[in-house]
Coordinates of N, CA and C in Angstrom, one line a residue:
X259 N 0.8 -1.2 0.0 CA 0.0 0.0 0.0 C 0.9 1.2 0.0
X260 N 2.0 1.2 0.7 CA 2.9 2.4 0.7 C 3.5 2.6 -0.7
X261 N 3.9 1.5 -1.3 CA 4.4 1.6 -2.7 C 3.4 2.2 -3.6
X262 N 2.2 1.8 -3.5 CA 1.1 2.3 -4.3 C 0.9 3.8 -4.0
X263 N 0.9 4.2 -2.8 CA 0.7 5.6 -2.4 C 1.9 6.4 -3.0
X264 N 3.1 5.9 -2.8 CA 4.3 6.6 -3.3 C 4.2 6.8 -4.9
X265 N 3.8 5.7 -5.6 CA 3.7 5.8 -7.0 C 2.6 6.8 -7.4
X266 N 1.5 6.8 -6.7 CA 0.5 7.8 -7.0 C 1.0 9.2 -6.8
X267 N 1.7 9.4 -5.7 CA 2.2 10.7 -5.4 C 3.2 11.1 -6.4
X268 N 4.1 10.2 -6.9 CA 5.1 10.5 -7.9 C 4.4 10.9 -9.2
X269 N 3.3 10.2 -9.6 CA 2.6 10.5 -10.8 C 1.9 11.9 -10.7
X270 N 1.4 12.1 -9.5 CA 0.8 13.4 -9.3 C 1.8 14.5 -9.4
X271 N 3.0 14.3 -8.9 CA 4.0 15.3 -9.0 C 4.4 15.5 -10.4
X272 N 4.6 14.4 -11.2 CA 5.0 14.5 -12.6 C 3.9 15.3 -13.4
X273 N 2.7 14.9 -13.1 CA 1.6 15.6 -13.8 C 1.6 17.1 -13.5
X274 N 1.8 17.4 -12.2 CA 1.8 18.8 -11.8 C 3.0 19.5 -12.5
X275 N 4.2 18.8 -12.5 CA 5.4 19.4 -13.1 C 5.1 19.7 -14.6
X276 N 4.4 18.7 -15.3 CA 4.1 18.8 -16.7 C 3.2 19.9 -17.0
X277 N 2.2 20.1 -16.1 CA 1.3 21.2 -16.2 C 2.0 22.5 -16.1
X278 N 2.9 22.6 -15.1 CA 3.6 23.8 -14.8 C 4.5 24.1 -16.1
X279 N 5.2 23.1 -16.6 CA 6.0 23.3 -17.8 C 5.2 23.8 -19.0
X280 N 4.0 23.2 -19.1 CA 3.1 23.6 -20.2 C 2.7 25.0 -20.0
X281 N 2.3 25.3 -18.8 CA 1.9 26.7 -18.5 C 3.0 27.7 -18.8
X282 N 4.2 27.3 -18.3 CA 5.4 28.2 -18.6 C 5.6 28.3 -20.1
X283 N 5.5 27.2 -20.8 CA 5.8 27.2 -22.2 C 4.7 28.1 -22.9
X284 N 3.5 28.0 -22.5 CA 2.4 28.8 -23.1 C 2.7 30.3 -22.8
X285 N 3.1 30.6 -21.5 CA 3.4 32.0 -21.1 C 4.5 32.5 -22.0
X286 N 5.6 31.7 -22.1 CA 6.7 32.2 -23.0 C 6.3 32.4 -24.4
X287 N 5.5 31.5 -24.9 CA 5.0 31.7 -26.3 C 4.1 33.0 -26.4
X288 N 3.3 33.2 -25.4 CA 2.4 34.4 -25.5 C 3.3 35.7 -25.4
X289 N 4.3 35.6 -24.5 CA 5.2 36.7 -24.4 C 6.0 37.0 -25.7
X290 N 6.4 35.9 -26.3 CA 7.2 36.0 -27.6 C 6.3 36.6 -28.7
X291 N 5.0 36.1 -28.7 CA 4.1 36.6 -29.7 C 3.8 38.1 -29.5
X292 N 3.6 38.5 -28.2 CA 3.3 39.9 -27.9 C 4.5 40.8 -28.3
X293 N 5.7 40.2 -28.0 CA 7.0 41.0 -28.3 C 7.1 41.2 -29.9
X294 N 6.8 40.1 -30.6 CA 6.9 40.2 -32.0 C 5.8 41.1 -32.6
X295 N 4.6 41.1 -32.0 CA 3.6 42.0 -32.4 C 4.0 43.4 -32.2
X296 N 4.6 43.7 -31.0 CA 5.0 45.0 -30.7 C 6.1 45.5 -31.7
X297 N 7.0 44.6 -31.9 CA 8.1 45.0 -32.8 C 7.6 45.2 -34.3
X298 N 6.6 44.4 -34.7 CA 6.1 44.6 -36.0 C 5.3 45.9 -36.1
X299 N 4.6 46.2 -35.0 CA 3.8 47.5 -35.0 C 4.8 48.7 -35.0
X300 N 5.9 48.6 -34.3 CA 6.9 49.6 -34.2 C 7.5 49.8 -35.6
X301 N 7.8 48.7 -36.3 CA 8.4 48.8 -37.6 C 7.5 49.4 -38.6
X302 N 6.2 49.1 -38.5 CA 5.2 49.7 -39.4 C 5.1 51.2 -39.2
X303 N 5.0 51.5 -37.9 CA 4.9 53.0 -37.6 C 6.2 53.7 -38.1
X304 N 7.3 53.1 -37.9 CA 8.6 53.8 -38.3 C 8.6 53.9 -39.9
X305 N 8.1 52.8 -40.6 CA 8.0 52.9 -42.0 C 7.1 54.0 -42.5
X306 N 5.9 54.0 -41.8 CA 4.9 55.1 -42.2 C 5.5 56.5 -41.9
X307 N 6.2 56.6 -40.8 CA 6.8 57.9 -40.5 C 7.8 58.3 -41.5
X308 N 8.7 57.3 -41.9 CA 9.7 57.6 -42.9 C 9.1 58.0 -44.2
X309 N 8.0 57.2 -44.6 CA 7.3 57.5 -45.9 C 6.7 58.9 -45.9
X310 N 6.1 59.3 -44.7 CA 5.5 60.6 -44.7 C 6.6 61.7 -44.8
X311 N 7.7 61.4 -44.1 CA 8.8 62.4 -44.1 C 9.4 62.5 -45.5
X312 N 9.5 61.4 -46.1 CA 10.0 61.4 -47.5 C 9.1 62.1 -48.4
X313 N 7.8 61.9 -48.3 CA 6.8 62.5 -49.1 C 6.9 64.1 -48.9
X314 N 7.0 64.4 -47.6 CA 7.0 65.9 -47.3 C 8.3 66.5 -47.8
X315 N 9.4 65.8 -47.7 CA 10.7 66.3 -48.2 C 10.6 66.5 -49.7
X316 N 10.1 65.4 -50.4 CA 10.1 65.5 -51.8 C 9.1 66.6 -52.3
X317 N 8.0 66.7 -51.6 CA 7.1 67.8 -51.9 C 7.8 69.2 -51.8
X318 N 8.6 69.3 -50.8 CA 9.2 70.6 -50.5 C 10.4 70.8 -51.5
X319 N 11.2 69.7 -51.7 CA 12.4 69.9 -52.5 C 12.3 69.5 -53.9
X320 N 11.4 68.7 -54.2 CA 11.3 68.1 -55.6 C 12.1 66.9 -55.7
X321 N 11.7 65.9 -56.6 CA 12.4 64.7 -56.6 C 13.6 64.7 -57.6
X322 N 14.6 64.0 -57.2 CA 15.8 63.8 -58.0 C 16.2 64.9 -59.0
X323 N 15.8 64.6 -60.2 CA 16.2 65.4 -61.4 C 15.7 66.8 -61.2
X324 N 14.4 67.0 -60.8 CA 13.8 68.3 -60.6 C 14.6 69.1 -59.6
X325 N 15.0 68.4 -58.5 CA 15.7 69.1 -57.4 C 17.1 69.6 -58.0
X326 N 17.7 68.7 -58.8 CA 19.0 69.1 -59.4 C 18.9 70.3 -60.3
X327 N 17.8 70.3 -61.1 CA 17.5 71.4 -62.0 C 17.3 72.7 -61.2
X328 N 16.5 72.6 -60.1 CA 16.3 73.8 -59.3 C 17.6 74.3 -58.7
X329 N 18.4 73.4 -58.3 CA 19.7 73.9 -57.7 C 20.5 74.6 -58.8
X330 N 20.5 74.1 -60.0 CA 21.2 74.7 -61.1 C 20.6 76.1 -61.4
X331 N 19.3 76.2 -61.5 CA 18.6 77.4 -61.8 C 18.9 78.5 -60.7
X332 N 18.9 78.0 -59.5 CA 19.2 78.9 -58.3 C 20.6 79.5 -58.5
X333 N 21.6 78.6 -58.9 CA 23.0 79.0 -59.0 C 23.1 80.1 -60.1
X334 N 22.4 79.8 -61.3 CA 22.4 80.8 -62.4 C 21.9 82.1 -62.0
X335 N 20.7 82.0 -61.3 CA 20.1 83.3 -60.8 C 21.0 84.1 -59.9
X336 N 21.6 83.3 -59.0 CA 22.5 84.0 -58.0 C 23.7 84.7 -58.7
X337 N 24.3 84.0 -59.7 CA 25.4 84.5 -60.5 C 24.9 85.8 -61.3
X338 N 23.7 85.7 -61.9 CA 23.2 86.8 -62.6 C 23.0 88.0 -61.7
X339 N 22.4 87.7 -60.5 CA 22.2 88.8 -59.6 C 23.5 89.5 -59.2
X340 N 24.5 88.7 -58.9 CA 25.8 89.3 -58.6 C 26.3 90.1 -59.7
X341 N 26.3 89.6 -61.0 CA 26.7 90.4 -62.1 C 26.0 91.7 -62.3
X342 N 24.6 91.6 -62.1 CA 23.8 92.8 -62.3 C 24.2 93.8 -61.2
X343 N 24.4 93.3 -60.0 CA 24.8 94.2 -58.9 C 26.1 94.9 -59.2
X344 N 27.1 94.2 -59.8 CA 28.4 94.7 -60.1 C 28.2 95.8 -61.2
X345 N 27.3 95.4 -62.2 CA 27.1 96.3 -63.4 C 26.5 97.6 -62.9
X346 N 25.4 97.4 -62.1 CA 24.8 98.7 -61.6 C 25.7 99.5 -60.7
X347 N 26.6 98.9 -59.9 CA 27.5 99.6 -59.1 C 28.5 100.4 -60.0
X348 N 29.0 99.7 -61.1 CA 29.9 100.4 -62.0 C 29.2 101.6 -62.7
X349 N 27.9 101.3 -63.1 CA 27.2 102.4 -63.8 C 27.0 103.6 -62.9
X350 N 26.6 103.2 -61.6 CA 26.3 104.3 -60.6 C 27.6 105.1 -60.4
X351 N 28.8 104.4 -60.2 CA 30.0 105.1 -60.0 C 30.4 106.0 -61.2
X352 N 30.2 105.4 -62.4 CA 30.5 106.2 -63.6 C 29.6 107.5 -63.7
X353 N 28.3 107.3 -63.4 CA 27.4 108.4 -63.4 C 27.7 109.5 -62.4
X354 N 28.1 109.0 -61.2 CA 28.5 109.9 -60.1 C 29.7 110.7 -60.5
X355 N 30.7 110.0 -61.1 CA 32.0 110.6 -61.5 C 31.7 111.7 -62.6
X356 N 30.8 111.3 -63.5 CA 30.4 112.2 -64.6 C 29.7 113.5 -64.1
X357 N 28.8 113.2 -63.1 CA 28.1 114.3 -62.5 C 29.1 115.3 -61.8
X358 N 30.0 114.7 -61.1 CA 31.0 115.5 -60.3 C 31.8 116.3 -61.3
X359 N 32.2 115.6 -62.4 CA 33.1 116.3 -63.4 C 32.3 117.5 -64.1
X360 N 31.0 117.2 -64.4 CA 30.2 118.3 -65.0 C 30.1 119.5 -64.0
X361 N 29.8 119.1 -62.7 CA 29.7 120.2 -61.7 C 31.0 121.0 -61.6
X362 N 32.1 120.3 -61.6 CA 33.4 121.0 -61.5 C 33.6 121.9 -62.7
X363 N 33.2 121.4 -63.9 CA 33.3 122.2 -65.1 C 32.4 123.4 -65.1
X364 N 31.2 123.2 -64.6 CA 30.3 124.3 -64.5 C 30.8 125.4 -63.5
X365 N 31.3 124.9 -62.4 CA 31.9 125.8 -61.4 C 33.0 126.6 -62.0
X366 N 33.9 125.9 -62.7 CA 35.0 126.6 -63.3 C 34.6 127.6 -64.4
X367 N 33.6 127.2 -65.2 CA 33.1 128.1 -66.2 C 32.4 129.3 -65.5
X368 N 31.7 129.1 -64.5 CA 31.0 130.2 -63.8 C 32.1 131.2 -63.2
X369 N 33.2 130.6 -62.6 CA 34.2 131.4 -62.1 C 34.9 132.3 -63.2
X370 N 35.1 131.6 -64.3 CA 35.8 132.4 -65.4 C 34.8 133.5 -65.9
X371 N 33.5 133.1 -66.0 CA 32.6 134.2 -66.5 C 32.5 135.3 -65.5
X372 N 32.6 135.0 -64.2 CA 32.6 136.0 -63.2 C 33.7 137.0 -63.4
X373 N 35.0 136.4 -63.6 CA 36.1 137.3 -63.7 C 36.3 137.9 -65.0
X374 N 35.8 137.2 -66.1 CA 36.0 137.7 -67.4 C 34.8 138.6 -67.9
X375 N 33.8 138.7 -67.0 CA 32.5 139.4 -67.4 C 32.8 140.9 -67.6
X376 N 32.1 141.5 -68.6 CA 32.3 143.0 -68.8 C 31.9 143.8 -67.5
X377 N 32.5 144.9 -67.4 CA 32.4 145.7 -66.2 C 30.9 146.2 -66.1
X378 N 30.3 146.0 -64.9 CA 29.0 146.5 -64.7 C 29.1 147.9 -64.1
X379 N 28.0 148.6 -64.0 CA 28.0 149.9 -63.4 C 28.7 149.9 -62.0
X380 N 28.3 148.9 -61.2 CA 28.8 148.9 -59.8 C 30.3 148.7 -59.9
X381 N 30.8 147.8 -60.8 CA 32.3 147.6 -60.9 C 33.0 148.9 -61.4
X382 N 32.3 149.6 -62.3 CA 32.9 150.9 -62.7 C 33.0 151.9 -61.6
X383 N 32.0 151.9 -60.8 CA 31.9 152.8 -59.6 C 33.1 152.5 -58.7
X384 N 33.4 151.2 -58.5 CA 34.4 150.8 -57.6 C 35.8 150.8 -58.3
X385 N 35.9 151.3 -59.5 CA 37.2 151.4 -60.1 C 37.6 150.2 -61.0
X386 N 36.6 149.5 -61.5 CA 36.8 148.4 -62.5 C 37.4 147.2 -61.8
X387 N 37.0 146.8 -60.6 CA 37.5 145.6 -60.0 C 37.1 144.4 -60.8
X388 N 35.8 144.3 -61.3 CA 35.4 143.2 -62.0 C 36.0 143.1 -63.4
X389 N 36.8 144.0 -63.7 CA 37.7 144.0 -64.9 C 37.0 143.7 -66.2
X390 N 37.8 143.9 -67.2 CA 37.5 143.2 -68.4 C 36.8 143.9 -69.5
X391 N 35.7 144.7 -69.3 CA 35.0 145.2 -70.5 C 35.8 146.0 -71.4
X392 N 35.6 145.8 -72.7 CA 36.3 146.6 -73.7 C 37.8 146.5 -73.7
X393 N 38.3 145.3 -73.9 CA 39.7 145.1 -74.0 C 40.4 145.4 -72.7
X394 N 39.8 145.1 -71.6 CA 40.5 145.2 -70.3 C 40.6 146.7 -69.8
X395 N 39.9 147.6 -70.5 CA 40.0 149.0 -70.0 C 38.6 149.4 -69.4
X396 N 38.6 149.7 -68.2 CA 37.3 150.1 -67.6 C 37.2 151.6 -67.8
X397 N 36.0 152.1 -68.0 CA 35.8 153.5 -68.3 C 36.2 154.3 -67.1
X398 N 36.2 153.7 -65.9 CA 36.6 154.6 -64.7 C 38.1 154.9 -64.8
X399 N 38.9 154.2 -65.6 CA 40.3 154.5 -65.7 C 40.5 155.7 -66.6
X400 N 39.5 156.0 -67.4 CA 39.6 157.2 -68.3 C 39.1 158.5 -67.6
X401 N 38.5 158.4 -66.4 CA 38.0 159.6 -65.8 C 38.4 159.6 -64.3
X402 N 38.8 160.7 -63.8 CA 39.3 160.7 -62.4 C 38.1 160.3 -61.5
X403 N 38.5 159.5 -60.5 CA 37.5 159.0 -59.5 C 37.2 160.1 -58.5
X404 N 35.9 160.1 -58.1 CA 35.5 160.9 -57.0 C 34.8 160.1 -56.0
X405 N 34.8 160.5 -54.7 CA 34.2 159.6 -53.7 C 32.7 159.4 -54.0
X406 N 32.2 158.2 -53.8 CA 30.8 157.9 -54.0 C 29.9 158.6 -53.0
X407 N 28.8 159.1 -53.5 CA 27.9 159.7 -52.5 C 27.0 158.6 -51.9
X408 N 26.3 159.0 -50.8 CA 25.5 158.0 -50.1 C 24.4 157.4 -51.0
X409 N 23.9 158.3 -51.9 CA 22.9 157.8 -52.9 C 23.5 156.7 -53.8
X410 N 24.8 156.9 -54.2 CA 25.4 155.9 -55.1 C 25.8 154.6 -54.4
X411 N 26.2 154.8 -53.1 CA 26.6 153.6 -52.4 C 25.5 152.6 -52.1
X412 N 24.2 153.1 -52.0 CA 23.1 152.1 -51.7 C 21.8 152.9 -51.6
X413 N 20.8 152.1 -51.3 CA 19.5 152.7 -51.1 C 18.7 152.6 -52.4
X414 N 17.4 153.0 -52.4 CA 16.6 152.8 -53.5 C 17.0 153.8 -54.6
X415 N 17.0 153.3 -55.9 CA 17.3 154.1 -57.0 C 18.7 154.6 -57.0
X416 N 19.6 153.8 -56.4 CA 21.0 154.3 -56.3 C 21.5 154.4 -57.7
X417 N 22.3 155.5 -58.0 CA 22.7 155.8 -59.3 C 24.0 155.0 -59.6
X418 N 24.0 154.5 -60.8 CA 25.2 153.8 -61.3 C 25.7 154.5 -62.5
X419 N 27.0 154.5 -62.7 CA 27.6 155.1 -63.9 C 27.5 154.0 -64.9
X420 N 26.7 154.1 -66.0 CA 26.6 153.1 -67.0 C 27.1 153.6 -68.3
X421 N 28.0 152.9 -68.9 CA 28.5 153.3 -70.2 C 29.1 152.2 -70.9
X422 N 29.0 152.1 -72.2 CA 29.8 151.2 -73.0 C 31.2 151.6 -72.9
X423 N 32.2 150.8 -73.2 CA 33.5 151.2 -73.3 C 33.7 152.4 -74.2
X424 N 34.6 153.3 -73.9 CA 35.0 154.5 -74.7 C 33.9 155.5 -74.8
X425 N 32.8 155.4 -74.0 CA 31.8 156.4 -74.0 C 31.9 157.2 -72.7
X426 N 31.4 158.4 -72.8 CA 31.4 159.3 -71.7 C 30.5 158.7 -70.6
X427 N 31.0 158.7 -69.4 CA 30.2 158.2 -68.2 C 29.2 159.2 -67.8
X428 N 27.9 158.8 -67.8 CA 26.8 159.7 -67.5 C 26.0 159.1 -66.3
X429 N 25.7 159.9 -65.3 CA 24.9 159.5 -64.2 C 23.4 159.3 -64.7
X430 N 23.2 158.1 -65.3 CA 21.9 157.9 -66.0 C 20.7 157.9 -65.1
X431 N 20.8 157.5 -63.9 CA 19.6 157.4 -63.0 C 19.1 158.7 -62.7
X432 N 19.8 159.8 -63.0 CA 19.2 161.1 -62.8 C 18.0 161.4 -63.7
X433 N 17.9 160.7 -64.8 CA 16.8 160.9 -65.7 C 16.1 159.6 -66.1
X434 N 16.4 158.5 -65.5 CA 15.7 157.2 -65.8 C 15.4 156.5 -64.5
X435 N 14.4 155.7 -64.5 CA 14.1 154.9 -63.3 C 15.0 153.6 -63.2
X436 N 14.9 152.9 -62.1 CA 15.8 151.8 -61.9 C 15.6 150.7 -62.9
X437 N 14.3 150.5 -63.4 CA 14.1 149.4 -64.3 C 14.8 149.7 -65.7
X438 N 14.7 151.0 -66.1 CA 15.3 151.4 -67.3 C 16.8 151.3 -67.1
X439 N 17.4 151.6 -66.0 CA 18.8 151.4 -65.7 C 19.2 149.9 -66.0
X440 N 18.4 149.0 -65.4 CA 18.7 147.6 -65.6 C 18.6 147.2 -67.0
X441 N 17.6 147.7 -67.8 CA 17.5 147.3 -69.2 C 18.8 147.8 -69.9
X442 N 19.1 149.1 -69.6 CA 20.3 149.7 -70.3 C 21.5 148.9 -70.0
X443 N 21.7 148.5 -68.8 CA 22.8 147.7 -68.4 C 22.9 146.4 -69.2
X444 N 21.7 145.7 -69.3 CA 21.7 144.4 -70.0 C 22.1 144.7 -71.5
X445 N 21.5 145.7 -72.1 CA 21.9 146.0 -73.5 C 23.4 146.3 -73.7
X446 N 23.9 147.0 -72.7 CA 25.4 147.3 -72.8 C 26.2 146.0 -72.7
X447 N 25.8 145.2 -71.8 CA 26.5 143.9 -71.7 C 26.4 143.1 -73.0
X448 N 25.2 143.1 -73.6 CA 25.1 142.3 -74.8 C 26.0 142.9 -75.9
X449 N 26.0 144.3 -76.0 CA 26.9 144.9 -77.0 C 28.3 144.6 -76.7
X450 N 28.7 144.6 -75.5 CA 30.1 144.3 -75.2 C 30.5 142.9 -75.5
X451 N 29.5 142.0 -75.3 CA 29.8 140.6 -75.6 C 29.9 140.3 -77.1
X452 N 29.1 141.1 -77.9 CA 29.2 140.8 -79.4 C 30.5 141.3 -80.0

């Protein structure tokens, strides 16, 4: 009876161990399947993410050949822009230099005109400082100078001695108004220039 009891106990133990082994094997299998499922899902998500990124990138940059063409076009445009900028800078510098040269010439011409201009009445009054009219001879050199009166020095209708070269100096404002004086002066200057 003891042997029978021992044999039954041994079988019970074996059966229990077999059940535990089976349970462990099933648990391991379930764990392995779950792990594989998780890995597969992760790979799918990664692939989808990569595909979306690729699509987005290609939409932004253009695929292969088109992207290369765009790079080429961008390079050409950049080079043209640089060349244009250089060209415009050169043109601007040239224009500025030309403008400065013209301004200098104008200034020089104005200076010469100022010093070579025929003597005006005021210059004659002051002894021909402005020089020049009628072969460099101012009428005031032909007539003795006298001190200018207050009326001649300034004020309304101040009298000027107006005369073409080699003519008698006449205090013209004694019988003409200031506008007539101005017209006469312009006529004399035109005569002297011709």
